[in-house]
PDB file of C-alpha atoms in Angstrom:
ATOM      1  CA  VAL W   1     -56.368  17.359 -43.821  1.00 80.00           C
ATOM      2  CA  LYS W   2     -57.354  20.802 -45.183  1.00 89.00           C
ATOM      3  CA  ASN W   3     -59.665  23.450 -43.147  1.00 90.00           C
ATOM      4  CA  SER W   4     -60.739  26.761 -44.587  1.00 91.00           C
ATOM      5  CA  VAL W   5     -59.396  29.676 -42.669  1.00 94.00           C
ATOM      6  CA  VAL W   6     -60.741  32.914 -44.075  1.00 94.00           C
ATOM      7  CA  SER W   7     -62.398  34.250 -47.213  1.00 94.00           C
ATOM      8  CA  THR W   8     -60.615  35.883 -49.859  1.00 92.00           C
ATOM      9  CA  LYS W   9     -63.182  38.785 -49.825  1.00 92.00           C
ATOM     10  CA  SER W  10     -61.613  39.782 -46.409  1.00 92.00           C
ATOM     11  CA  GLY W  11     -58.539  40.687 -48.297  1.00 94.00           C
ATOM     12  CA  TRP W  12     -56.384  37.832 -47.181  1.00 95.00           C
ATOM     13  CA  THR W  13     -54.359  35.955 -49.569  1.00 96.00           C
ATOM     14  CA  ALA W  14     -52.764  32.494 -49.290  1.00 97.00           C
ATOM     15  CA  GLU W  15     -49.248  34.315 -49.030  1.00 97.00           C
ATOM     16  CA  GLY W  16     -50.799  36.890 -46.335  1.00 96.00           C
ATOM     17  CA  VAL W  17     -52.299  33.871 -44.570  1.00 97.00           C
ATOM     18  CA  MET W  18     -48.994  31.848 -44.583  1.00 97.00           C
ATOM     19  CA  SER W  19     -46.966  34.993 -43.283  1.00 97.00           C
ATOM     20  CA  VAL W  20     -49.159  35.084 -40.181  1.00 96.00           C
ATOM     21  CA  PHE W  21     -48.715  31.193 -39.972  1.00 96.00           C
ATOM     22  CA  GLN W  22     -44.839  31.628 -40.220  1.00 97.00           C
ATOM     23  CA  ASN W  23     -44.561  34.439 -37.816  1.00 96.00           C
ATOM     24  CA  ARG W  24     -46.619  33.191 -34.715  1.00 95.00           C
ATOM     25  CA  PRO W  25     -46.298  29.444 -34.258  1.00 94.00           C
ATOM     26  CA  LYS W  26     -46.609  29.798 -30.489  1.00 93.00           C
ATOM     27  CA  ASP W  27     -50.212  31.392 -31.044  1.00 95.00           C
ATOM     28  CA  ILE W  28     -51.297  29.015 -33.702  1.00 95.00           C
ATOM     29  CA  PHE W  29     -49.795  25.473 -32.940  1.00 91.00           C
ATOM     30  CA  PRO W  30     -52.120  23.472 -30.522  1.00 87.00           C
ATOM     31  CA  PHE W  31     -49.131  21.976 -28.688  1.00 85.00           C
ATOM     32  CA  THR W  32     -45.650  23.639 -27.556  1.00 87.00           C
ATOM     33  CA  VAL W  33     -43.242  24.719 -30.304  1.00 91.00           C
ATOM     34  CA  LYS W  34     -39.575  25.418 -28.647  1.00 92.00           C
ATOM     35  CA  GLY W  35     -36.279  26.757 -30.322  1.00 93.00           C
ATOM     36  CA  CYS W  36     -37.652  28.787 -32.917  1.00 93.00           C
ATOM     37  CA  SER W  37     -39.908  32.020 -32.304  1.00 94.00           C
ATOM     38  CA  THR W  38     -40.967  32.071 -36.334  1.00 96.00           C
ATOM     39  CA  PHE W  39     -40.463  29.414 -38.702  1.00 97.00           C
ATOM     40  CA  LYS W  40     -37.655  30.137 -41.304  1.00 97.00           C
ATOM     41  CA  SER W  41     -35.808  27.922 -43.715  1.00 98.00           C
ATOM     42  CA  GLY W  42     -32.661  26.357 -41.775  1.00 97.00           C
ATOM     43  CA  ALA W  43     -34.480  26.678 -38.389  1.00 96.00           C
ATOM     44  CA  GLU W  44     -34.713  23.667 -35.945  1.00 96.00           C
ATOM     45  CA  CYS W  45     -37.739  23.330 -33.681  1.00 94.00           C
ATOM     46  CA  ASN W  46     -38.773  20.910 -31.015  1.00 90.00           C
ATOM     47  CA  LEU W  47     -42.347  19.888 -30.987  1.00 86.00           C
ATOM     48  CA  GLU W  48     -43.943  18.950 -27.864  1.00 82.00           C
ATOM     49  CA  THR W  49     -47.266  17.375 -28.811  1.00 72.00           C
ATOM     50  CA  GLY W  50     -48.547  16.612 -25.322  1.00 65.00           C
ATOM     51  CA  LEU W  51     -49.155  12.801 -26.414  1.00 60.00           C
ATOM     52  CA  ASP W  52     -48.609  10.194 -23.740  1.00 55.00           C
ATOM     53  CA  VAL W  53     -44.558   9.867 -22.810  1.00 54.00           C
ATOM     54  CA  LEU W  54     -44.619   6.020 -24.155  1.00 54.00           C
ATOM     55  CA  LEU W  55     -45.768   7.472 -27.720  1.00 58.00           C
ATOM     56  CA  LYS W  56     -42.464   9.373 -28.115  1.00 56.00           C
ATOM     57  CA  PRO W  57     -44.072  12.669 -28.212  1.00 66.00           C
ATOM     58  CA  ASN W  58     -41.302  15.255 -28.438  1.00 76.00           C
ATOM     59  CA  GLY W  59     -39.058  15.520 -31.377  1.00 82.00           C
ATOM     60  CA  THR W  60     -36.750  17.993 -33.096  1.00 90.00           C
ATOM     61  CA  VAL W  61     -37.687  18.905 -36.718  1.00 94.00           C
ATOM     62  CA  GLY W  62     -35.698  20.936 -39.411  1.00 96.00           C
ATOM     63  CA  VAL W  63     -37.865  23.512 -41.058  1.00 97.00           C
ATOM     64  CA  THR W  64     -38.185  24.555 -44.707  1.00 98.00           C
ATOM     65  CA  THR W  65     -40.511  27.549 -45.953  1.00 98.00           C
ATOM     66  CA  THR W  66     -41.736  28.965 -49.112  1.00 98.00           C
ATOM     67  CA  LYS W  67     -44.290  31.798 -49.501  1.00 98.00           C
ATOM     68  CA  THR W  68     -47.203  29.315 -48.941  1.00 98.00           C
ATOM     69  CA  SER W  69     -45.891  26.715 -46.976  1.00 98.00           C
ATOM     70  CA  VAL W  70     -43.641  25.444 -44.116  1.00 98.00           C
ATOM     71  CA  THR W  71     -42.504  21.859 -44.139  1.00 97.00           C
ATOM     72  CA  PHE W  72     -41.028  20.245 -40.872  1.00 95.00           C
ATOM     73  CA  THR W  73     -38.678  17.120 -41.443  1.00 95.00           C
ATOM     74  CA  VAL W  74     -38.040  14.899 -38.394  1.00 92.00           C
ATOM     75  CA  ILE W  75     -34.050  15.028 -38.008  1.00 94.00           C
ATOM     76  CA  GLU W  76     -33.538  12.826 -34.976  1.00 85.00           C
ATOM     77  CA  ASN W  77     -34.322   9.438 -33.479  1.00 80.00           C
ATOM     78  CA  GLY W  78     -36.779   9.291 -30.412  1.00 72.00           C
ATOM     79  CA  TYR W  79     -39.804  11.014 -31.908  1.00 73.00           C
ATOM     80  CA  PHE W  80     -42.933   8.827 -32.773  1.00 72.00           C
ATOM     81  CA  ASP W  81     -42.012   9.422 -36.587  1.00 79.00           C
ATOM     82  CA  ALA W  82     -38.583   8.291 -37.759  1.00 83.00           C
ATOM     83  CA  PRO W  83     -35.943  10.731 -39.266  1.00 90.00           C
ATOM     84  CA  GLY W  84     -36.993  11.686 -42.748  1.00 93.00           C
ATOM     85  CA  SER W  85     -40.598  11.830 -42.130  1.00 90.00           C
ATOM     86  CA  THR W  86     -42.104  15.164 -42.931  1.00 92.00           C
ATOM     87  CA  ILE W  87     -45.323  17.213 -42.494  1.00 90.00           C
ATOM     88  CA  LYS W  88     -46.160  19.924 -44.627  1.00 96.00           C
ATOM     89  CA  PHE W  89     -48.528  22.964 -43.871  1.00 96.00           C
ATOM     90  CA  SER W  90     -49.473  25.057 -46.843  1.00 97.00           C
ATOM     91  CA  THR W  91     -52.248  27.658 -47.937  1.00 97.00           C
ATOM     92  CA  TYR W  92     -54.076  28.063 -51.034  1.00 97.00           C
ATOM     93  CA  GLU W  93     -57.078  29.705 -52.463  1.00 97.00           C
ATOM     94  CA  LYS W  94     -60.060  28.133 -53.810  1.00 96.00           C
ATOM     95  CA  GLY W  95     -63.729  29.109 -54.291  1.00 96.00           C
ATOM     96  CA  GLY W  96     -63.322  32.327 -52.501  1.00 95.00           C
ATOM     97  CA  MET W  97     -61.692  30.794 -49.355  1.00 95.00           C
ATOM     98  CA  VAL W  98     -58.065  30.431 -48.016  1.00 96.00           C
ATOM     99  CA  TYR W  99     -57.230  27.012 -46.720  1.00 96.00           C
ATOM    100  CA  LEU W 100     -54.743  25.432 -44.499  1.00 96.00           C
ATOM    101  CA  ARG W 101     -53.691  22.196 -45.777  1.00 95.00           C
ATOM    102  CA  GLN W 102     -51.748  19.426 -43.873  1.00 92.00           C
ATOM    103  CA  ASP W 103     -49.978  16.509 -45.757  1.00 90.00           C
ATOM    104  CA  ALA W 104     -47.500  14.086 -43.992  1.00 84.00           C
ATOM    105  CA  VAL W 105     -45.450  11.351 -44.943  1.00 85.00           C
ATOM    106  CA  SER W 106     -44.420   9.201 -41.903  1.00 80.00           C
ATOM    107  CA  LEU W 107     -41.579   6.739 -42.162  1.00 80.00           C
ATOM    108  CA  GLY W 108     -41.223   4.033 -39.425  1.00 71.00           C
ATOM    109  CA  SER W 109     -44.014   5.238 -37.314  1.00 64.00           C
ATOM    110  CA  ASP W 110     -44.516   3.881 -33.612  1.00 60.00           C
ATOM    111  CA  GLY W 111     -47.274   1.203 -34.499  1.00 57.00           C
ATOM    112  CA  TYR W 112     -49.845   2.503 -31.973  1.00 55.00           C
ATOM    113  CA  VAL W 113     -49.098   6.084 -33.338  1.00 55.00           C
ATOM    114  CA  ALA W 114     -49.545   5.092 -37.070  1.00 53.00           C
ATOM    115  CA  ILE W 115     -53.177   3.551 -35.942  1.00 54.00           C
ATOM    116  CA  ALA W 116     -54.079   6.361 -33.903  1.00 53.00           C
ATOM    117  CA  LEU W 117     -52.822   9.123 -36.319  1.00 53.00           C
ATOM    118  CA  ASP W 118     -53.730   7.543 -39.659  1.00 53.00           C
ATOM    119  CA  GLN W 119     -56.837   7.084 -41.329  1.00 53.00           C
ATOM    120  CA  VAL W 120     -58.104   3.694 -40.214  1.00 54.00           C
ATOM    121  CA  PHE W 121     -61.421   1.903 -41.256  1.00 52.00           C
ATOM    122  CA  GLY W 122     -62.540   4.813 -43.421  1.00 54.00           C
ATOM    123  CA  LEU W 123     -62.772   7.446 -40.269  1.00 51.00           C
ATOM    124  CA  PRO W 124     -60.856  10.564 -40.214  1.00 55.00           C
ATOM    125  CA  PRO W 125     -57.520  10.525 -38.380  1.00 57.00           C
ATOM    126  CA  ALA W 126     -57.081  11.417 -34.813  1.00 59.00           C
ATOM    127  CA  SER W 127     -54.957  14.081 -35.810  1.00 66.00           C
ATOM    128  CA  ALA W 128     -57.630  15.828 -37.816  1.00 69.00           C
ATOM    129  CA  ASN W 129     -59.043  17.418 -34.686  1.00 77.00           C
ATOM    130  CA  THR W 130     -55.452  18.852 -33.900  1.00 79.00           C
ATOM    131  CA  TRP W 131     -55.155  20.400 -37.322  1.00 83.00           C
ATOM    132  CA  ALA W 132     -58.774  21.865 -36.984  1.00 88.00           C
ATOM    133  CA  LEU W 133     -57.753  23.705 -33.895  1.00 90.00           C
ATOM    134  CA  GLN W 134     -54.631  24.539 -35.422  1.00 91.00           C
ATOM    135  CA  ALA W 135     -56.430  26.132 -38.495  1.00 93.00           C
ATOM    136  CA  SER W 136     -59.081  27.874 -35.858  1.00 93.00           C
ATOM    137  CA  ASN W 137     -55.952  29.309 -34.117  1.00 93.00           C
ATOM    138  CA  LEU W 138     -54.647  30.680 -37.363  1.00 95.00           C
ATOM    139  CA  ALA W 139     -58.380  32.353 -38.120  1.00 94.00           C
ATOM    140  CA  THR W 140     -58.140  34.013 -34.543  1.00 94.00           C
ATOM    141  CA  GLN W 141     -54.721  35.425 -35.189  1.00 94.00           C
ATOM    142  CA  LEU W 142     -55.929  36.734 -38.579  1.00 93.00           C
ATOM    143  CA  GLU W 143     -58.728  38.373 -36.804  1.00 90.00           C
ATOM    144  CA  LEU W 144     -56.732  39.936 -34.334  1.00 89.00           C
ATOM    145  CA  ASP W 145     -54.261  41.104 -36.888  1.00 83.00           C
ATOM    146  CA  GLY W 146     -57.088  42.938 -38.813  1.00 76.00           C
ATOM    147  CA  ARG W 147     -54.589  43.831 -41.772  1.00 75.00           C
ATOM    148  CA  PRO W 148     -55.523  41.803 -44.748  1.00 77.00           C
ATOM    149  CA  ARG W 149     -52.677  40.922 -46.953  1.00 72.00           C
TER     150      ARG W 149
END
């Protein structure tokens, strides 16, 4: 899933946008992030997605970062995706815009979650709404910051 966030004409770069993303998870994520106030390599965070409790909505993830990405790796059983599953959030510039992209690799997902969150019958994944809200929240934080970089 990818969403445009801000025009490069505003002065923002992919690295600058990711810096804001990494430093303000509680303002950007559309669900609760606990255990890490920022995203730094080696951190462990607990994601509380707000899904129905039967869907195993909460899980601990390890964090790996670069200048333009944050990757979560599931590190414990009990989450709707098995340990080793990843989701990578990255920023890139294309056609005068900075985009936020989400790429996921799910191992051993709960069957219901796999159907609900993955693309089925040519329809966009249900998670697309969550990631669109995340991109919107990021754009709001960039506007509030007012210091393009």
